[in-house]
Amino acid sequence: MFALPALTVYVVFLVYPAVSSLWFSFTDWDGLSPAYNVVGLDNYARMLEDPVVLTAGKNNLIWSLVTIVFPVTLGLALALLLNGKVRAKPVLRLVFYAPGVLPLVSIASIWGWLYNPQYGAINSFLSLIGLGDLAQPWLGQDSTALWAVMVPAVWLRTGFPMLLYIAALQSIPAELYEAARVDGASRWRQFWHVTMPSLRSAHYIVLALSLIDSFKVFDMIYAMTYGGPGTATQVMGTWMYANVFQYYQAGYGTAIAVVITLIAIAVGIPYVRSQTRERAT
Amino acid sequence: MTGRSYTRRGFLALSSVAVTGLGISACTGASISGGGATAPASNKLRLFTYEDDTTIGSLKAQVKKFDEQNGTTTTIDSLPGSGAAQYPDKLRTELLGGSGPDVWRIWGGQIGAPFAKAKQAADLAPYYQKYGWDSSINTAAVQGMTFDGVKAGVPFTARALGAWYNKELLAKAGVTDVPTTYAELEEMNDKLVAAGITPCGLGGKYGWHIMRLFEYLLEHTAGPELHDRLLLGQDSWDRPEVVEAFTLFKKWQDKKWLPEGALGLDPADVGTWYVQGKVAYDIEGQWTETAAILAADKDPKDFGVFQLPTDQSPARHSGFVEGYMINANSGNKDKAAALLDFLLTPESQKAMQIGSSTVKGAEPDPATTPLAAEWAEKYGDSPFYTIQDQAFPKKEADQYFSIQSDLLQGSMTPAAAAEKMQEIVAAWAGN
């Protein structure tokens, strides 16, 4: 009985919409009309023939790889740096974490201006230091647009792993390092044989959350390039949105959403399993 | 052991369901209540629009006046800035969520059509009769808000696109007269580039802004009759006139008649560059006088406007209709219609400085918007072709924008672009 209010909220706001969304993925609902037809697995089969789904899937993979490897590595490096004896440590933590709390639309606007080919700071700076030949229409060409959006994504996503790693580093007993030093371990060996194993659970959390976050990317792409030029920066999230909300193909768009969710579940299972193991012990 | 295993699996299963739920419910927010029951009547109205800061004040003032006279309370929500790329999505989401506005502003053609087709917008025929809109509003504009014979909207502006230019920059390049032929326009562009000035300010983000150039070039190469047939899918796009238009389109970029990296530029930024002196001209509608020139406290005398020369007869420009729709599920349809009728009086239209009103007797005032008045006087009676993002449904328009993008980046030839356009239009028109 005590669980009933929470369960009701859960069922009404989560389970019901999820199940009805799954249902719509088997229909040709346009998203506006009250009438629709059941089309079975047609929407899923259609995804296999949709060239934009291929582009979007590829972009998701590239995005996930880059926006996990760089922020996690940088976050760990910064955490190690800030865990030591560094002056102005609280200020630096704030500086590195600050981009993560800024509204994404603001970040997208700011970087959009920085990338402006004629008046943006990036091309102006390149010209100033004599590298004008490297100036590009960063967001206006297929070859650079996705990479250009990934730069602010890395910038704003570095702070979160940094904080998690700092917390994890502070929980490593100092005795382990003392013992390693007594055994003559260099700083590098201390890092590999004491620090890294002790950060195992932090790695799980950081990687799982980063992976899920990366795969459901939508906002940065939508705000900075709108999926363009053409469809060059479409990812599964923006393509789902385009179909559901712009093309009046809610059935097809929902099928894309279901696939995104299944992938997110697949990559989230190791994290959930690790958490359940911890709870069980 | 068994108990522990069960708990772990249970947690895993619940977590998976939670993730699934969060994922797909957040993605779609789907509900079948889109058709929704009619809301109860009240004195409260909500109007949804995309007015920006420069125009929403005058709309609010008129609505307040209406409220005072009729005892209603009208809330106005606005989503400015993104053009037709995002506003319809927000509107649609609101309607599906069951909290749709009583009245909303919308573009005509294929942008407004889905709302009429899904019967989210009320049939306004009874109100056309009651308020005599058929006789007070421009007939051609009414057609733009009529969908499959149903008058699902009432038009209040008929926009026309022309070249809005900065006189100082043209003078700096030695251009004394605005072009009257396409060859003269190219000549003017060359002079501007030679003077270090980017001629035409258009941005490719969202696709619709830079589209204004291509549709003009197509009018130039194909002529009025063929252009109209192409837009309706009645003729093949895979033809020399279309190839020539795409070739010219590429030429505009290659000769730097467009800004560097135009494809990535946001129309909201580029649209004011001619006022700021960063480009010589832009392809805009009459709204730009209020939204860009007057909003920047600039003197309209420093700017000018001309119809882009097509070398065709009749000389046409791109145009589109905007109007209002009433929510079919609103419990306040009569009051909403009364509000629209109030906004459609010549007095309200003039007070809102609508530079392209569809209402007879509400022509632009030369004292407040001299350039819009000049346009109305010179080209007000010129025929227009449907702006392409209203001619095609959104999906087809996006596919077309993708071709524009590939062509300008050099990854598609003009001939391939024409062929691809034919595939897209044929698939749509064949349905």
XYZ file of C-alpha atoms in Angstrom, chain B residues 48-422:
375
model
C 0.287 31.251 -29.920
C 2.494 33.083 -32.377
C 6.073 33.583 -33.504
C 6.285 37.343 -33.202
C 9.660 38.666 -32.123
C 10.447 41.510 -29.730
C 9.998 44.123 -32.416
C 6.395 43.245 -33.225
C 4.894 41.458 -30.253
C 4.337 44.690 -28.341
C 1.907 46.039 -30.930
C 0.068 42.710 -31.122
C -0.289 42.664 -27.330
C -1.622 46.210 -27.384
C -4.345 45.275 -29.872
C -5.256 42.120 -28.005
C -5.490 44.098 -24.766
C -7.862 46.480 -26.497
C -10.005 43.548 -27.589
C -9.999 42.097 -24.071
C -11.120 45.404 -22.587
C -14.001 45.636 -25.039
C -15.122 42.030 -24.682
C -14.364 41.063 -21.090
C -11.901 38.365 -22.132
C -8.418 37.604 -20.881
C -6.057 36.612 -23.649
C -2.616 35.178 -23.016
C -0.059 35.477 -25.789
C 2.822 33.026 -26.092
C 5.494 33.457 -28.703
C 8.324 31.342 -30.111
C 10.329 33.710 -32.274
C 13.483 33.190 -34.245
C 13.466 29.789 -35.886
C 11.037 30.444 -38.713
C 9.004 27.568 -40.013
C 11.695 25.094 -38.937
C 10.636 24.725 -35.315
C 7.459 26.636 -34.529
C 5.068 24.070 -36.084
C 6.712 21.307 -33.999
C 6.020 23.169 -30.784
C 2.472 23.886 -31.832
C 1.875 20.293 -32.736
C 3.282 19.093 -29.408
C 0.955 21.443 -27.547
C -2.042 20.255 -29.519
C -1.194 16.610 -28.883
C -0.681 17.326 -25.196
C -4.255 18.590 -25.028
C -3.152 22.079 -24.005
C -3.181 23.641 -27.436
C -3.863 27.327 -27.887
C -7.295 28.617 -28.908
C -5.757 30.583 -31.754
C -2.419 30.175 -33.473
C -0.515 31.933 -36.175
C 0.710 29.755 -39.021
C 2.065 29.851 -42.548
C -0.111 28.752 -45.433
C 0.573 26.042 -47.999
C 2.163 22.798 -46.886
C 3.100 24.166 -43.461
C -0.457 24.858 -42.371
C -1.965 21.948 -44.312
C -1.263 19.141 -41.776
C -3.230 20.957 -39.066
C -6.215 21.278 -41.391
C -5.899 17.711 -42.638
C -5.820 16.328 -39.085
C -8.851 18.491 -38.256
C -6.965 20.184 -35.439
C -7.877 23.480 -37.052
C -11.535 24.427 -37.151
C -13.394 25.034 -40.400
C -13.814 28.809 -40.402
C -16.442 28.974 -43.152
C -19.200 30.057 -40.716
C -16.998 32.908 -39.495
C -16.074 33.962 -43.026
C -19.801 34.340 -43.579
C -20.522 35.998 -40.236
C -17.757 38.599 -40.495
C -17.713 39.023 -44.263
C -14.026 38.082 -44.518
C -14.502 36.965 -48.113
C -15.123 40.530 -49.148
C -12.708 42.282 -46.784
C -9.673 40.039 -47.359
C -7.615 39.519 -50.498
C -9.058 36.526 -52.361
C -5.699 35.078 -53.450
C -4.547 35.127 -49.830
C -7.679 33.282 -48.709
C -6.757 30.534 -51.173
C -3.428 30.190 -49.387
C -5.246 29.285 -46.174
C -7.792 27.006 -47.846
C -6.938 23.325 -47.705
C -8.835 20.763 -49.786
C -11.646 23.268 -50.066
C -11.824 23.915 -46.308
C -11.146 27.435 -45.091
C -9.146 26.292 -42.075
C -7.376 29.593 -41.589
C -7.775 33.282 -42.126
C -4.860 35.069 -43.790
C -3.641 38.380 -42.450
C -0.420 38.894 -44.371
C 0.632 38.165 -47.935
C 4.393 38.417 -47.864
C 6.517 39.173 -50.880
C 10.243 38.612 -51.137
C 12.528 41.133 -52.762
C 16.112 42.345 -52.525
C 16.542 44.706 -49.559
C 19.780 46.591 -49.910
C 22.146 48.947 -48.168
C 22.467 52.093 -50.281
C 25.838 53.076 -48.875
C 27.434 49.756 -49.866
C 26.017 49.848 -53.369
C 27.325 53.386 -53.772
C 30.728 52.323 -52.465
C 30.859 49.687 -55.225
C 29.888 52.263 -57.839
C 26.399 50.877 -58.370
C 24.109 53.763 -59.195
C 20.955 51.960 -60.306
C 19.374 48.772 -59.071
C 19.443 45.943 -61.635
C 16.530 45.469 -64.001
C 17.829 42.333 -65.730
C 19.518 39.204 -64.438
C 22.718 40.151 -66.295
C 22.745 43.497 -64.496
C 22.301 41.717 -61.180
C 25.367 39.575 -61.874
C 27.252 42.686 -62.961
C 26.305 44.380 -59.699
C 27.522 41.359 -57.741
C 30.877 41.493 -59.512
C 31.267 45.183 -58.714
C 30.462 44.547 -55.058
C 32.989 41.717 -54.781
C 35.616 43.897 -56.471
C 34.943 46.519 -53.804
C 35.467 43.930 -51.065
C 31.770 43.647 -50.242
C 29.845 40.365 -50.002
C 26.797 40.867 -52.203
C 23.985 38.672 -50.927
C 23.493 37.675 -47.284
C 21.814 34.302 -47.006
C 22.332 31.502 -44.466
C 21.975 27.767 -45.050
C 21.184 26.530 -41.544
C 17.615 25.121 -41.692
C 17.780 25.380 -45.512
C 14.893 27.785 -46.085
C 16.840 31.034 -46.165
C 19.294 30.142 -48.906
C 16.423 28.439 -50.739
C 15.147 31.919 -51.578
C 18.019 32.331 -54.002
C 17.496 29.025 -55.763
C 13.772 29.546 -56.224
C 14.494 32.949 -57.741
C 17.039 31.412 -60.115
C 14.521 28.750 -61.085
C 11.934 31.428 -61.856
C 14.585 33.104 -64.009
C 15.534 29.970 -65.952
C 12.196 28.136 -66.102
C 9.725 30.986 -66.320
C 6.374 31.293 -64.551
C 4.426 28.477 -66.190
C 7.065 25.795 -65.933
C 8.046 26.889 -62.419
C 4.449 26.462 -61.221
C 4.165 23.070 -62.888
C 7.425 21.959 -61.269
C 6.202 22.982 -57.831
C 3.047 20.948 -58.315
C 4.974 17.928 -59.601
C 3.257 18.217 -62.974
C 6.501 18.391 -64.930
C 9.834 16.649 -64.579
C 12.596 18.453 -62.690
C 15.141 16.481 -64.669
C 15.372 19.068 -67.436
C 17.775 21.742 -68.744
C 16.046 24.710 -67.084
C 16.453 23.152 -63.648
C 20.050 22.124 -64.360
C 20.757 25.706 -65.406
C 19.214 27.050 -62.186
C 21.378 24.708 -60.090
C 24.420 25.713 -62.142
C 23.737 29.378 -61.423
C 23.161 28.585 -57.761
C 26.630 27.059 -57.531
C 28.037 29.977 -59.469
C 26.731 32.384 -56.823
C 28.737 30.607 -54.193
C 31.857 30.044 -56.296
C 32.026 33.699 -57.284
C 31.663 34.664 -53.608
C 28.356 36.401 -54.136
C 27.246 34.617 -50.958
C 28.948 34.844 -47.539
C 31.841 32.532 -46.785
C 30.488 29.258 -45.362
C 26.904 30.306 -46.075
C 25.588 26.790 -45.526
C 26.396 26.897 -41.809
C 25.096 30.396 -41.128
C 21.977 31.023 -39.092
C 19.311 33.110 -40.873
C 18.581 34.875 -37.593
C 22.129 36.298 -37.726
C 22.557 36.799 -41.467
C 19.116 38.344 -41.927
C 20.276 41.643 -40.451
C 23.726 41.812 -42.036
C 22.632 44.153 -44.801
C 21.482 46.590 -42.123
C 24.785 46.236 -40.279
C 26.735 46.833 -43.482
C 28.240 43.339 -43.590
C 26.586 42.403 -46.901
C 25.057 44.560 -49.616
C 21.611 42.996 -49.789
C 19.411 40.184 -48.622
C 16.320 38.463 -49.963
C 13.668 39.358 -47.428
C 10.015 40.273 -47.071
C 8.384 43.496 -45.947
C 8.721 42.524 -42.288
C 12.418 43.299 -42.460
C 11.752 47.034 -42.416
C 10.299 46.758 -38.918
C 12.286 43.781 -37.676
C 15.746 44.757 -38.952
C 15.904 48.379 -40.093
C 13.636 50.176 -37.612
C 14.586 47.791 -34.785
C 18.224 48.858 -35.256
C 17.188 52.525 -35.125
C 18.315 52.986 -38.701
C 16.769 55.397 -41.141
C 14.818 53.591 -43.896
C 16.163 56.254 -46.282
C 19.544 54.514 -46.113
C 18.046 51.349 -47.533
C 16.089 50.335 -50.596
C 14.185 47.435 -52.059
C 13.774 46.082 -55.562
C 12.114 43.120 -57.178
C 14.705 40.554 -58.258
C 14.790 40.687 -62.065
C 13.698 37.409 -63.659
C 13.743 38.453 -67.346
C 10.369 36.723 -67.551
C 6.872 37.897 -68.241
C 4.992 38.412 -66.065
C 7.667 39.495 -63.598
C 6.981 37.615 -60.395
C 8.475 37.395 -56.956
C 8.360 34.726 -54.267
C 5.480 35.055 -51.875
C 3.639 33.358 -49.102
C 0.667 33.747 -46.872
C 0.473 33.815 -43.102
C -2.675 33.693 -41.083
C -4.416 32.394 -38.016
C -6.159 29.135 -37.263
C -8.638 28.349 -34.505
C -8.348 25.183 -32.453
C -11.114 22.773 -33.441
C -11.239 21.580 -29.824
C -11.428 25.027 -28.282
C -14.498 25.784 -26.241
C -14.079 29.423 -27.191
C -14.233 29.308 -30.956
C -16.725 32.178 -31.208
C -14.626 34.442 -29.007
C -11.484 33.394 -30.847
C -13.131 34.299 -34.161
C -14.223 37.633 -32.702
C -10.598 38.262 -31.686
C -9.410 37.477 -35.206
C -12.028 39.730 -36.700
C -10.820 42.503 -34.407
C -7.208 41.925 -35.462
C -8.272 41.941 -39.113
C -9.800 45.409 -39.033
C -7.812 47.980 -41.025
C -7.329 49.989 -37.804
C -5.719 47.059 -35.965
C -3.614 46.126 -38.980
C -2.318 49.671 -39.274
C -1.671 49.892 -35.541
C 0.404 46.708 -35.779
C 2.300 48.157 -38.761
C 1.574 45.097 -40.883
C 3.487 45.970 -44.019
C 1.790 43.354 -46.155
C -1.740 43.165 -44.875
C -4.333 41.122 -46.740
C -7.030 43.447 -45.475
C -8.430 46.029 -47.834
C -7.840 49.528 -46.498
C -4.781 48.525 -44.442
C -2.045 49.337 -46.930
C 1.320 50.222 -45.359
C 1.710 53.756 -44.084
C 4.497 55.632 -45.958
C 5.153 57.693 -42.844
C 6.026 54.724 -40.638
C 7.159 52.046 -43.100
C 8.146 53.906 -46.276
C 9.919 50.973 -47.912
C 7.030 48.570 -47.395
C 4.747 51.256 -48.797
C 7.066 51.682 -51.778
C 7.041 47.940 -52.388
C 3.227 47.819 -52.163
C 2.950 50.673 -54.633
C 5.432 49.264 -57.159
C 4.928 45.531 -56.871
C 1.792 45.079 -54.773
C -0.159 43.866 -57.768
C 2.618 41.656 -59.171
C 1.827 37.961 -59.254
C 3.929 35.693 -57.070
C 5.094 32.090 -57.045
C 4.708 29.982 -53.927
C 7.758 30.037 -51.734
C 9.256 26.569 -51.961
C 9.115 25.566 -48.297
C 5.359 26.112 -48.467
C 5.076 24.388 -51.817
C 6.537 21.127 -50.503
C 5.774 19.178 -47.336
C 8.492 19.479 -44.696
C 10.069 16.095 -45.432
C 10.402 16.812 -49.158
C 11.585 20.349 -48.423
C 14.346 18.947 -46.182
C 15.388 16.506 -48.894
C 15.531 19.398 -51.309
C 17.638 21.420 -48.837
C 19.965 18.462 -48.627
C 20.447 18.616 -52.395
C 21.174 22.346 -52.151
C 23.791 21.541 -49.552
C 25.455 18.771 -51.558
C 25.468 20.922 -54.678
C 27.076 23.912 -52.979
C 29.724 21.684 -51.413
C 30.530 20.242 -54.800
C 29.556 16.686 -53.947
C 26.692 16.728 -56.455
C 26.585 18.067 -59.994
C 23.747 20.319 -61.195
C 22.532 17.517 -63.478
C 22.507 15.022 -60.616
C 20.717 17.570 -58.432
C 17.975 17.984 -61.019
C 17.626 14.232 -61.349
C 17.460 13.769 -57.575
C 14.874 16.540 -57.250
C 12.705 14.742 -59.766
